[in-house]
Amino acid sequence: MAPYLDPKSVAGKIPVAEMHVPLIVVGAGSAGLAAALEAARAGVKTMLVDENPVAGALMGLDVPLHFGQRMNAAVQNKERLVERLVDSNPGLAEAFELGIEVQLGTYAWGAFLNGPTVRTLQKPMLGLADEDRSWMVSFEHLIVAAGARDLGLSFAGWEKPGVMGVAGAMALIRRYKAFDGRRLVILGSGAPALEMALAALEGGLTVAALVEIEASVRGPADLREKLARHGVPLMTRHAISQARGATEVASAVLVRLDDAGAPIPSSEVEIACDSIVTAIGLVPNVELLDVLGCRLHFRSELGGYVPVIDDAGRTTQGCVRAIGDCAGVFEAKVLHPELAVAEGRRAGLAAAAELGAVGADAATALRQAIPSSDFDSPAAIHPYWQEWLRIEIAVGGWEVHVCQCEDVSRGDLVELRPPSYLKWGSSQMRGRTLKTLAQDGPVNQDQVKRLTRAGMGPCQGRRCREQVQMLLASATGVPVDQIPLASYRAPIRPLPLSVLWPHEETEAMREHWDIWFGIPTQFTPHWEMDPVSPAVPGAKQPSTPSGK
Ligand SMILES: Cc1cc2nc3c(=O)[nH]c(=O)nc-3n(C[C@H](O)[C@H](O)[C@H](O)COP(=O)(O)OP(=O)(O)OC[C@H]3O[C@@H](n4cnc5c(N)ncnc54)[C@H](O)[C@@H]3O)c2cc1C
């Protein structure tokens, strides 16, 4: 007799890889490209994946960066974007020549290893998708070179089109040449802010002001002097109080700060601009590493949660390496991409040695020959970010949204209120406070997300995670490194369901809709259901589930 298969089990549903590649590199920036080239030169069959050019529709959702809806119609032309991408990244041409399987416009939306909750995979798998379909590729080694994203900082009006992050603005100006603004106000004055201002000036744009809460500009003197020569106003000891404009940004209102960082009453100045770029910080993209179960630890000097790695980028999941900005980002790295290149080359060689393409000794010698740059150790960055947030709260108050997607204000967050659009509250909810949560240990962002919905929207917390972390730290009086990372889940990019599963559901599944999705029987344990599967010969026919 044919064995009975429980239709609700994973039997027969193990994902099948479309192809197998010894080495996959996710991210074709300086680090990923260097790793892929090094491994391919050593003879390793390598796949290089990058989501750029990002689909125009996704850019509208501010994924992967905070693009601020400031892209012009050029982003609708995919061929042009690919051309721009290859022109702005000359190493890609060499990758094609070396026979690397380069997959552009392709998202790595998830990655899967056997572990405590999965034991059925023949090989580790990466989930990939483009605009039309999704597929799986299995691998021996994975190098994650996913770069960094923008740190969000909220102020009144920050949801208006025209407010964007520095990495998003740089991508639109330099990579895609598709930036749709003329006059910028830039928040922050570290290396990314100064580089941003120079890129804008090179592109013929006007920098109306650079805004810094501290008493002096933070970035390197040579960049500062260049900007001063261009006559860019450097507004130190200022903060932003709001972005004004009927539908889009039309001006930025700045407020002067005293020496203690307190806003000076009636000191507002309004500066006309169409774009406001937050260049206060960059955060390593650790989503894939987190879903893979690589151990992460908090290193403020590297931008927050980063993977635990060895000197060739190996994470605690032995077949996964992390390199470049996703392994840690700091000012010198923004100015010196050769740092990311060196990390990439070392990881590429180490992976090639583990795959048997180079002898271990030869690989070690080659790795040691890669020049290591000598930069001052970076300093912790969170005190600076926390000071910006503290000042923005002093300037803008508690009603400013911290999570734009779900309309959660700073006040809602620290009072643990569901967003006001839900018009929902209960005595049970009101009984929960950060104080009661803190009795169970450090306040957990995931729990706060369930209670307030902050971080549950389509940007998947990319704009609010760090602010939520810092707000929780200050509201509970614990150091920011004590607030655990909110977990990531695949898919780590918003994808249409039709891309993940392009088929109509089967008759059998339709028959059981109320079991899969219906509320009345959703929680019926499988042992209480009739053993039914039309796919299984000899199985009983379905009985009519209750409520039908
Ligand atoms: C303001 C500013 C100015 C800069 N100026 C320069 C400059 O002049 N020259 C220069 O070389 N560099 C510049 N950089 C980049 C900087 O030097 C980086 O630190 C360095 O390039 C690190 O590269 P990386 O490979 O780690 O990350 P990145 O170059 O950011 O590359 C990471 C890539 O991975 C892709 N990716 C991430 N997740 C996924 C996924 N799930 N699926 C598919 N693809 C994914 C990203 O889209 C991105 O293309 C600048 C950065 C900033 C913020």
Coordinates of C-alpha atoms and ligand atoms in Angstrom, one line a residue:
M1 CA 0.0 0.0 0.0
A2 CA 1.3 3.5 -0.8
P3 CA 2.4 5.3 2.3
Y4 CA 0.1 7.9 3.6
L5 CA 1.4 11.5 3.1
D6 CA 0.1 14.2 5.4
P7 CA -0.7 17.0 2.9
K8 CA 0.0 19.6 5.6
S9 CA 3.6 18.3 6.2
V10 CA 6.7 19.4 4.3
A11 CA 6.9 16.1 2.5
G12 CA 7.3 16.7 -1.2
K13 CA 7.7 20.5 -0.7
I14 CA 11.4 20.7 -0.3
P15 CA 12.6 23.5 -2.7
V16 CA 14.5 22.3 -5.7
A17 CA 17.6 24.2 -6.8
E18 CA 17.6 25.3 -10.4
M19 CA 21.3 25.1 -10.5
H20 CA 24.3 24.4 -8.3
V21 CA 27.3 26.8 -8.1
P22 CA 30.3 26.3 -5.9
L23 CA 30.5 30.0 -5.0
I24 CA 27.9 32.7 -4.9
V25 CA 28.7 36.3 -4.1
V26 CA 25.7 38.6 -3.2
G27 CA 26.5 42.2 -4.0
A28 CA 28.6 43.5 -6.9
G29 CA 29.9 46.6 -5.1
S30 CA 33.7 47.1 -4.5
A31 CA 33.9 44.2 -2.0
G32 CA 31.7 41.6 -3.8
L33 CA 33.2 42.2 -7.2
A34 CA 36.8 41.9 -5.8
A35 CA 35.9 38.6 -4.1
A36 CA 34.2 37.2 -7.3
L37 CA 37.1 38.2 -9.5
E38 CA 39.7 36.8 -7.2
A39 CA 37.9 33.4 -6.9
A40 CA 37.2 33.2 -10.6
R41 CA 40.8 34.0 -11.5
A42 CA 41.7 31.0 -9.3
G43 CA 39.4 28.9 -11.4
V44 CA 36.3 28.7 -9.1
K45 CA 33.0 28.7 -11.0
T46 CA 31.3 31.7 -9.5
M47 CA 27.9 33.5 -9.6
L48 CA 27.7 37.2 -8.8
V49 CA 24.3 38.6 -7.9
D50 CA 23.2 42.2 -7.6
E51 CA 19.8 43.7 -7.3
N52 CA 20.9 46.7 -9.4
P53 CA 19.4 48.0 -11.6
V54 CA 16.6 48.1 -9.0
A55 CA 13.1 47.9 -10.6
G56 CA 11.5 51.3 -10.8
A57 CA 8.5 50.1 -8.9
L58 CA 10.6 49.0 -6.0
M59 CA 12.5 52.3 -5.9
G60 CA 9.1 53.8 -5.3
L61 CA 8.9 51.7 -2.1
D62 CA 12.4 53.0 -1.1
V63 CA 14.0 49.6 -1.5
P64 CA 16.8 48.9 -1.0
L65 CA 17.7 52.5 -0.2
H66 CA 15.9 55.5 0.9
F67 CA 15.4 57.1 -2.6
G68 CA 12.9 59.7 -1.4
Q69 CA 10.9 59.4 -4.7
R70 CA 13.4 61.7 -6.3
M71 CA 14.0 59.6 -9.4
N72 CA 13.2 60.9 -12.9
A73 CA 11.6 58.9 -15.7
A74 CA 15.1 57.5 -16.7
V75 CA 14.6 54.7 -14.1
Q76 CA 11.8 53.3 -16.2
N77 CA 14.3 52.4 -19.0
K78 CA 15.9 49.1 -17.9
E79 CA 18.5 48.9 -20.7
R80 CA 19.7 52.4 -19.9
L81 CA 20.0 51.5 -16.2
V82 CA 22.0 48.4 -17.0
E83 CA 24.3 50.5 -19.3
R84 CA 24.8 53.0 -16.5
L85 CA 25.5 50.3 -14.0
V86 CA 28.2 48.7 -16.1
D87 CA 29.7 52.1 -17.0
S88 CA 29.9 53.1 -13.3
N89 CA 31.4 49.8 -12.2
P90 CA 34.1 48.9 -14.7
G91 CA 35.0 45.7 -12.8
L92 CA 31.8 44.2 -14.1
A93 CA 33.2 44.0 -17.7
E94 CA 36.1 41.9 -16.4
A95 CA 33.6 39.7 -14.5
F96 CA 31.8 38.9 -17.7
E97 CA 35.1 38.2 -19.5
L98 CA 36.2 35.8 -16.8
G99 CA 33.0 33.8 -17.3
I100 CA 31.5 34.7 -13.9
E101 CA 27.7 34.1 -14.0
V102 CA 26.7 37.7 -13.5
Q103 CA 23.0 38.1 -12.5
L104 CA 22.0 41.8 -12.5
G105 CA 18.6 43.1 -11.5
T106 CA 18.3 40.0 -9.3
Y107 CA 17.4 40.0 -5.6
A108 CA 18.7 37.6 -3.1
W109 CA 15.5 37.3 -1.0
G110 CA 16.4 34.6 1.4
A111 CA 19.0 32.0 2.2
F112 CA 18.7 28.6 3.8
L113 CA 21.0 26.3 5.7
N114 CA 20.3 23.1 7.6
G115 CA 20.0 23.9 11.3
P116 CA 17.9 23.4 14.3
T117 CA 14.6 24.0 12.4
V118 CA 15.6 22.8 8.9
R119 CA 17.2 19.4 8.3
T120 CA 16.0 18.5 4.9
L121 CA 18.2 20.5 2.5
Q122 CA 20.7 18.6 0.4
K123 CA 22.8 21.7 0.0
P124 CA 22.6 25.3 1.3
M125 CA 20.3 27.4 -0.9
L126 CA 19.9 31.0 -2.0
G127 CA 16.5 32.3 -3.0
L128 CA 16.7 34.6 -6.0
A129 CA 14.1 36.7 -7.8
D130 CA 13.8 39.2 -10.6
E131 CA 10.6 41.1 -11.6
D132 CA 9.0 38.0 -13.1
R133 CA 10.0 34.9 -11.2
S134 CA 11.8 33.4 -8.3
W135 CA 14.2 30.4 -8.2
M136 CA 16.6 28.7 -5.9
V137 CA 20.3 28.1 -6.4
S138 CA 22.4 25.8 -4.2
F139 CA 26.0 26.5 -3.3
E140 CA 29.0 25.3 -1.3
H141 CA 30.2 28.8 -0.3
L142 CA 28.4 32.1 0.0
I143 CA 30.0 35.5 0.2
V144 CA 27.7 38.2 1.4
A145 CA 28.8 41.7 0.3
A146 CA 25.5 43.5 0.7
G147 CA 26.8 46.9 1.5
A148 CA 25.2 49.4 3.9
R149 CA 22.0 51.4 3.9
D150 CA 20.9 54.8 5.1
L151 CA 20.2 55.6 8.8
G152 CA 16.7 57.0 9.1
L153 CA 16.2 60.1 11.2
S154 CA 12.7 61.5 11.7
F155 CA 11.6 65.1 11.8
A156 CA 8.3 66.7 11.0
G157 CA 7.6 66.3 7.3
W158 CA 10.2 63.5 6.8
E159 CA 7.6 61.5 4.9
K160 CA 7.3 64.1 2.1
P161 CA 8.8 63.2 -1.3
G162 CA 12.2 64.8 -1.5
V163 CA 13.5 63.5 1.9
M164 CA 16.0 60.8 1.2
G165 CA 19.1 59.0 2.5
V166 CA 22.6 59.7 1.4
A167 CA 23.2 56.2 -0.2
G168 CA 20.0 56.5 -2.1
A169 CA 20.9 60.0 -3.3
M170 CA 24.4 58.9 -4.3
A171 CA 23.0 56.0 -6.3
L172 CA 20.6 58.3 -8.2
I173 CA 23.2 61.0 -8.8
R174 CA 26.3 59.0 -9.6
R175 CA 25.2 55.4 -10.6
Y176 CA 21.9 56.0 -12.4
K177 CA 22.2 59.7 -13.3
A178 CA 18.5 59.8 -12.6
F179 CA 18.2 62.3 -9.8
D180 CA 15.2 64.6 -10.0
G181 CA 16.1 67.5 -7.7
R182 CA 18.0 70.8 -8.0
R183 CA 18.6 72.2 -4.6
L184 CA 19.7 70.2 -1.6
V185 CA 19.9 70.5 2.1
I186 CA 22.2 67.9 3.6
L187 CA 21.9 66.8 7.3
G188 CA 25.2 65.7 8.9
S189 CA 28.8 66.7 8.2
G190 CA 30.8 63.5 8.3
A191 CA 32.6 62.0 5.2
P192 CA 29.3 60.7 3.6
A193 CA 27.7 64.1 3.9
L194 CA 30.7 66.0 2.4
E195 CA 31.1 63.4 -0.4
M196 CA 27.4 63.8 -1.1
A197 CA 27.7 67.6 -1.3
L198 CA 30.7 67.3 -3.7
A199 CA 28.9 64.8 -5.9
A200 CA 25.9 67.1 -6.0
L201 CA 28.1 70.1 -7.0
E202 CA 29.8 68.0 -9.7
G203 CA 26.4 67.1 -11.0
G204 CA 25.5 70.8 -11.4
L205 CA 23.2 70.9 -8.4
T206 CA 23.0 73.5 -5.6
V207 CA 23.8 72.6 -2.0
A208 CA 21.8 75.2 -0.1
A209 CA 23.1 74.1 3.3
L210 CA 25.0 71.4 5.2
V211 CA 23.4 71.1 8.7
E212 CA 25.4 69.8 11.7
I213 CA 24.4 69.7 15.4
E214 CA 28.0 69.8 16.6
A215 CA 30.1 73.0 16.8
S216 CA 32.3 72.0 13.9
V217 CA 32.2 70.0 10.7
R218 CA 33.1 66.4 11.3
G219 CA 34.5 65.2 8.0
P220 CA 38.1 65.5 6.7
A221 CA 39.6 69.0 6.3
D222 CA 40.4 68.7 2.6
L223 CA 36.7 68.0 1.7
R224 CA 35.6 70.7 4.1
E225 CA 37.9 73.2 2.4
K226 CA 36.6 72.2 -1.1
L227 CA 33.1 72.8 0.0
A228 CA 34.0 76.2 1.6
R229 CA 35.6 77.2 -1.8
H230 CA 32.3 76.4 -3.5
G231 CA 30.6 78.7 -0.9
V232 CA 28.4 75.9 0.6
P233 CA 26.9 77.3 3.8
L234 CA 28.0 75.1 6.7
M235 CA 25.3 75.5 9.4
T236 CA 27.0 74.0 12.5
R237 CA 25.0 74.0 15.8
H238 CA 21.8 73.7 13.8
A239 CA 19.1 71.0 13.6
I240 CA 16.1 70.6 11.3
S241 CA 12.7 71.3 12.8
Q242 CA 10.6 70.4 9.7
A243 CA 10.4 69.9 6.0
R244 CA 7.8 72.2 4.6
G245 CA 5.8 71.9 1.3
A246 CA 2.3 71.3 0.2
T247 CA 2.9 67.9 -1.3
E248 CA 6.7 67.7 -1.7
V249 CA 9.6 69.3 0.0
A250 CA 9.8 73.0 -0.8
S251 CA 11.9 74.1 2.1
A252 CA 13.7 73.1 5.3
V253 CA 13.2 74.9 8.6
L254 CA 16.4 74.9 10.7
V255 CA 16.7 75.9 14.3
R256 CA 19.9 77.2 16.0
L257 CA 21.2 75.3 19.0
D258 CA 23.0 76.6 22.1
D259 CA 26.2 75.1 23.4
A260 CA 24.3 72.4 25.3
G261 CA 22.5 71.4 22.2
A262 CA 19.2 73.0 23.2
P263 CA 17.1 74.7 20.6
I264 CA 17.2 78.5 20.8
P265 CA 13.7 80.0 20.8
S266 CA 12.8 82.1 17.7
S267 CA 16.0 81.2 15.9
E268 CA 14.3 79.4 12.9
V269 CA 15.5 80.0 9.4
E270 CA 13.7 78.6 6.4
I271 CA 15.8 77.5 3.5
A272 CA 14.3 76.8 0.1
C273 CA 15.2 73.4 -1.3
D274 CA 13.5 70.4 -3.1
S275 CA 15.5 67.6 -1.5
I276 CA 16.7 67.0 2.1
V277 CA 19.4 64.3 2.3
T278 CA 20.0 62.6 5.7
A279 CA 23.7 61.8 5.8
I280 CA 24.1 61.2 9.5
G281 CA 24.9 57.5 9.3
L282 CA 25.1 54.3 7.4
V283 CA 24.0 50.9 8.7
P284 CA 25.4 47.5 7.6
N285 CA 22.9 45.4 5.6
V286 CA 22.9 42.2 7.7
E287 CA 19.5 40.8 6.7
L288 CA 20.8 37.8 4.8
L289 CA 23.4 37.1 7.5
D290 CA 20.7 37.2 10.1
V291 CA 18.3 34.8 8.3
L292 CA 21.2 32.5 7.8
G293 CA 21.8 32.3 11.5
C294 CA 25.3 33.9 11.4
R295 CA 26.1 35.2 14.9
L296 CA 25.9 39.0 15.0
H297 CA 27.2 41.3 17.7
F298 CA 26.9 45.0 18.4
R299 CA 29.9 47.1 17.5
S300 CA 29.0 50.7 17.5
E301 CA 32.2 51.7 15.8
L302 CA 31.2 49.5 12.8
G303 CA 27.7 50.9 12.5
G304 CA 25.7 48.6 14.9
Y305 CA 24.9 44.9 14.5
V306 CA 27.6 43.2 12.4
P307 CA 28.6 39.5 11.9
V308 CA 31.3 37.9 14.0
I309 CA 34.0 37.1 11.4
D310 CA 37.6 36.1 11.1
D311 CA 40.3 37.9 9.1
A312 CA 39.0 36.4 5.8
G313 CA 35.4 37.2 6.5
R314 CA 34.3 33.8 7.7
T315 CA 31.1 34.0 9.8
T316 CA 30.0 31.5 12.5
Q317 CA 28.2 29.6 9.7
G318 CA 31.4 28.2 8.1
C319 CA 30.3 28.3 4.5
V320 CA 29.2 31.9 4.7
R321 CA 31.5 34.9 4.6
A322 CA 30.7 38.6 5.1
I323 CA 32.8 41.4 3.6
G324 CA 32.7 45.1 2.8
D325 CA 30.3 47.5 4.4
C326 CA 27.9 44.7 5.5
A327 CA 30.7 43.5 7.8
G328 CA 31.1 47.0 9.3
V329 CA 31.0 50.5 7.9
F330 CA 32.8 53.6 9.2
E331 CA 34.0 56.9 7.7
A332 CA 37.3 55.7 6.3
K333 CA 35.6 52.9 4.4
V334 CA 33.3 55.4 2.6
L335 CA 36.4 57.4 1.5
H336 CA 38.6 54.5 0.7
P337 CA 36.9 51.7 -1.2
E338 CA 40.2 49.9 -1.4
L339 CA 39.5 48.7 2.2
A340 CA 36.4 46.9 0.9
V341 CA 38.4 45.6 -2.1
A342 CA 41.1 44.1 0.1
E343 CA 38.4 42.4 2.3
G344 CA 36.8 41.0 -0.9
R345 CA 40.1 39.7 -2.3
R346 CA 41.0 38.0 0.9
A347 CA 37.6 36.3 1.2
G348 CA 37.6 35.3 -2.5
L349 CA 41.0 33.6 -2.0
A350 CA 40.0 31.9 1.2
A351 CA 36.9 30.5 -0.5
A352 CA 38.9 29.4 -3.5
A353 CA 41.3 27.5 -1.1
E354 CA 38.4 25.8 0.7
L355 CA 37.0 24.8 -2.7
G356 CA 40.3 23.2 -3.6
A357 CA 41.1 25.7 -6.4
V358 CA 44.3 27.0 -4.7
G359 CA 46.5 25.3 -2.2
A360 CA 46.0 26.4 1.3
D361 CA 49.6 27.7 1.7
A362 CA 49.5 29.5 -1.6
A363 CA 46.2 31.1 -0.7
T364 CA 47.6 32.2 2.7
A365 CA 50.7 33.7 1.0
L366 CA 48.5 35.5 -1.6
R367 CA 46.2 36.8 1.1
Q368 CA 49.1 38.1 3.2
A369 CA 50.5 39.9 0.1
I370 CA 47.2 42.0 -0.2
P371 CA 48.1 45.4 1.3
S372 CA 46.3 46.2 4.5
S373 CA 45.5 49.8 5.0
D374 CA 46.6 51.7 8.1
F375 CA 43.7 53.8 9.4
D376 CA 42.9 55.0 12.8
S377 CA 40.5 52.7 14.6
P378 CA 37.0 54.0 14.1
A379 CA 35.1 55.5 17.1
A380 CA 31.7 54.5 18.4
I381 CA 29.1 56.2 16.3
H382 CA 25.9 55.7 18.3
P383 CA 26.6 58.6 20.8
Y384 CA 26.5 60.9 17.8
W385 CA 23.3 59.4 16.4
Q386 CA 21.7 59.4 19.8
E387 CA 22.5 63.1 20.2
W388 CA 20.8 63.9 16.8
L389 CA 17.8 62.0 18.0
R390 CA 17.7 63.7 21.4
I391 CA 17.9 67.1 19.7
E392 CA 15.3 66.2 17.1
I393 CA 12.9 65.2 19.9
A394 CA 13.7 68.5 21.7
V395 CA 13.0 70.4 18.5
G396 CA 10.0 68.4 17.1
G397 CA 8.4 66.6 20.1
W398 CA 6.8 63.2 20.4
E399 CA 4.1 63.3 17.7
V400 CA 6.6 63.0 14.9
H401 CA 6.3 59.6 13.1
V402 CA 9.2 57.2 13.8
C403 CA 7.7 54.5 11.5
Q404 CA 6.3 56.1 8.4
C405 CA 4.9 52.9 7.0
E406 CA 2.6 52.3 10.0
D407 CA 2.1 55.8 11.2
V408 CA 3.7 55.1 14.6
S409 CA 4.8 58.3 16.4
R410 CA 7.7 58.5 18.8
G411 CA 5.1 58.8 21.6
D412 CA 3.2 55.8 20.4
L413 CA 6.4 53.8 20.5
V414 CA 7.5 54.6 24.0
E415 CA 3.9 54.4 25.3
L416 CA 3.5 51.0 23.5
R417 CA 0.3 52.2 21.8
P418 CA -0.9 50.6 18.6
P419 CA -0.9 53.2 15.7
S420 CA -3.8 55.6 15.9
Y421 CA -5.3 54.5 12.6
L422 CA -6.3 51.2 14.2
K423 CA -8.4 53.1 16.8
W424 CA -7.8 50.3 19.1
G425 CA -6.9 50.0 22.7
S426 CA -7.8 47.7 25.5
S427 CA -7.2 47.6 29.2
Q428 CA -4.8 44.7 28.6
M429 CA -2.8 46.8 26.2
R430 CA -2.8 49.8 28.5
G431 CA -1.5 47.5 31.2
R432 CA 1.7 46.9 29.1
T433 CA 4.4 49.5 29.5
L434 CA 8.0 49.5 28.7
K435 CA 8.5 49.1 32.4
T436 CA 6.5 45.9 32.6
L437 CA 8.3 44.6 29.5
A438 CA 11.6 45.4 31.0
Q439 CA 10.9 43.1 33.9
D440 CA 11.4 40.2 31.5
G441 CA 14.8 41.4 30.4
P442 CA 16.1 43.9 27.9
V443 CA 13.2 45.4 25.9
N444 CA 12.9 43.4 22.7
Q445 CA 12.2 45.2 19.4
D446 CA 10.3 42.2 18.0
Q447 CA 7.9 42.4 20.9
V448 CA 7.5 46.1 20.6
K449 CA 6.9 45.7 16.9
R450 CA 4.0 43.3 17.7
L451 CA 2.5 45.8 20.2
T452 CA 3.0 49.0 18.2
R453 CA 3.4 47.8 14.5
A454 CA 6.6 49.9 14.3
G455 CA 8.8 48.2 11.6
M456 CA 6.0 46.1 10.2
G457 CA 5.5 48.0 6.9
P458 CA 6.7 47.5 3.4
C459 CA 10.2 49.1 4.0
Q460 CA 10.7 46.2 6.5
G461 CA 12.1 48.5 9.2
R462 CA 14.9 49.9 7.0
R463 CA 13.9 53.5 7.9
C464 CA 13.0 53.1 11.6
R465 CA 15.0 50.2 13.1
E466 CA 17.8 52.2 14.6
Q467 CA 15.6 55.0 15.8
V468 CA 13.4 52.4 17.5
Q469 CA 16.4 50.8 19.1
M470 CA 17.7 54.2 20.3
L471 CA 14.3 55.3 21.6
L472 CA 13.9 52.1 23.5
A473 CA 17.3 52.5 25.0
S474 CA 16.8 56.0 26.1
A475 CA 13.2 55.3 27.4
T476 CA 14.3 52.4 29.5
G477 CA 17.7 53.9 30.5
V478 CA 19.8 51.0 29.1
P479 CA 22.8 51.3 26.8
V480 CA 21.8 51.0 23.2
D481 CA 23.9 47.8 22.8
Q482 CA 21.5 46.1 25.2
I483 CA 18.6 46.4 22.9
P484 CA 18.6 43.1 20.8
L485 CA 18.4 43.3 17.0
A486 CA 14.9 42.9 15.7
S487 CA 14.9 39.7 13.7
Y488 CA 14.8 39.6 9.9
R489 CA 12.7 37.1 7.9
A490 CA 12.7 36.0 4.3
P491 CA 11.7 37.5 2.0
I492 CA 14.1 40.3 2.8
R493 CA 12.9 42.3 -0.2
P494 CA 9.2 43.0 -0.8
L495 CA 8.2 40.7 -3.7
P496 CA 4.8 40.2 -5.3
L497 CA 3.3 36.9 -4.3
S498 CA 3.0 36.0 -8.0
V499 CA 6.9 36.1 -8.2
L500 CA 7.3 33.8 -5.3
W501 CA 4.6 31.4 -6.5
P502 CA 3.3 32.1 -10.0
H503 CA 0.8 29.2 -10.1
E504 CA -2.9 29.1 -9.3
E505 CA -3.5 26.9 -6.3
T506 CA -4.3 23.3 -7.0
E507 CA -7.8 21.8 -6.8
A508 CA -6.7 20.0 -3.7
M509 CA -5.5 23.2 -2.0
R510 CA -8.6 25.0 -3.0
E511 CA -10.6 22.3 -1.4
H512 CA -8.8 23.0 1.8
W513 CA -8.8 26.8 1.7
D514 CA -10.5 27.1 5.1
I515 CA -7.8 24.9 6.6
W516 CA -5.0 26.8 5.1
F517 CA -6.3 30.3 5.6
G518 CA -9.8 30.2 7.1
I519 CA -10.1 31.5 10.6
P520 CA -12.7 28.9 12.0
T521 CA -10.6 25.9 11.4
Q522 CA -7.1 27.4 11.0
F523 CA -6.0 26.2 14.3
T524 CA -7.4 22.7 14.0
P525 CA -4.5 20.4 14.8
H526 CA -3.7 18.0 11.9
W527 CA -4.4 14.9 14.1
E528 CA -8.0 16.0 14.5
M529 CA -8.5 16.4 10.7
D530 CA -9.5 13.6 8.4
P531 CA -6.5 12.1 6.7
V532 CA -7.2 13.5 3.2
S533 CA -5.1 14.1 0.2
P534 CA -6.5 13.5 -3.3
A535 CA -2.9 13.3 -4.4
V536 CA -2.4 10.2 -2.3
P537 CA -3.9 7.0 -3.8
G538 CA -6.4 5.4 -1.5
A539 CA -6.8 8.4 0.8
K540 CA -10.3 9.1 2.1
Q541 CA -12.3 11.7 0.3
P542 CA -12.6 15.0 2.1
S543 CA -15.4 15.6 4.5
T544 CA -17.1 19.0 4.4
P545 CA -15.2 21.1 6.9
S546 CA -17.4 23.0 9.3
G547 CA -18.5 26.5 8.3
K548 CA -18.7 25.6 4.6
Ligands
LIG1 C1 28.3 59.1 0.3 C2 29.1 58.0 -0.3 C3 30.0 58.2 -1.2 C4 30.8 57.2 -1.8 N1 31.7 57.4 -2.7 C5 32.3 56.4 -3.3 C6 33.3 56.6 -4.3 O1 33.5 57.8 -4.7 N2 33.9 55.6 -4.9 C7 33.6 54.3 -4.5 O2 34.2 53.3 -5.0 N3 32.8 54.1 -3.5 C8 32.1 55.1 -2.9 N4 31.2 54.8 -1.9 C9 31.0 53.5 -1.5 C10 31.9 53.1 -0.3 O3 33.2 53.4 -0.6 C11 31.6 51.7 0.1 O4 32.1 51.7 1.5 C12 32.4 50.6 -0.6 O5 32.2 50.7 -2.0 C13 32.0 49.3 0.0 O6 31.5 48.5 -1.0 P1 30.6 47.2 -0.7 O7 30.9 46.3 -1.8 O8 30.8 46.7 0.7 O9 29.1 47.8 -0.7 P2 28.3 48.4 -2.0 O10 29.2 49.1 -2.9 O11 27.2 49.2 -1.3 O12 27.7 47.1 -2.7 C14 26.7 46.3 -2.1 C15 25.8 45.8 -3.3 O13 25.1 44.7 -2.8 C16 23.8 44.8 -3.4 N5 22.8 44.1 -2.5 C17 22.6 44.2 -1.2 N6 21.7 43.3 -0.8 C18 21.4 42.6 -1.9 C19 20.4 41.5 -2.0 N7 19.7 41.0 -1.0 N8 20.3 41.0 -3.3 C20 21.0 41.5 -4.3 N9 21.9 42.5 -4.2 C21 22.1 43.0 -3.0 C22 23.5 46.4 -3.2 O14 22.4 46.8 -4.0 C23 24.9 46.9 -3.7 O15 24.9 47.0 -5.1 C24 30.5 55.9 -1.4 C25 29.5 55.6 -0.4 C26 28.8 56.7 0.1 C27 27.7 56.4 1.2

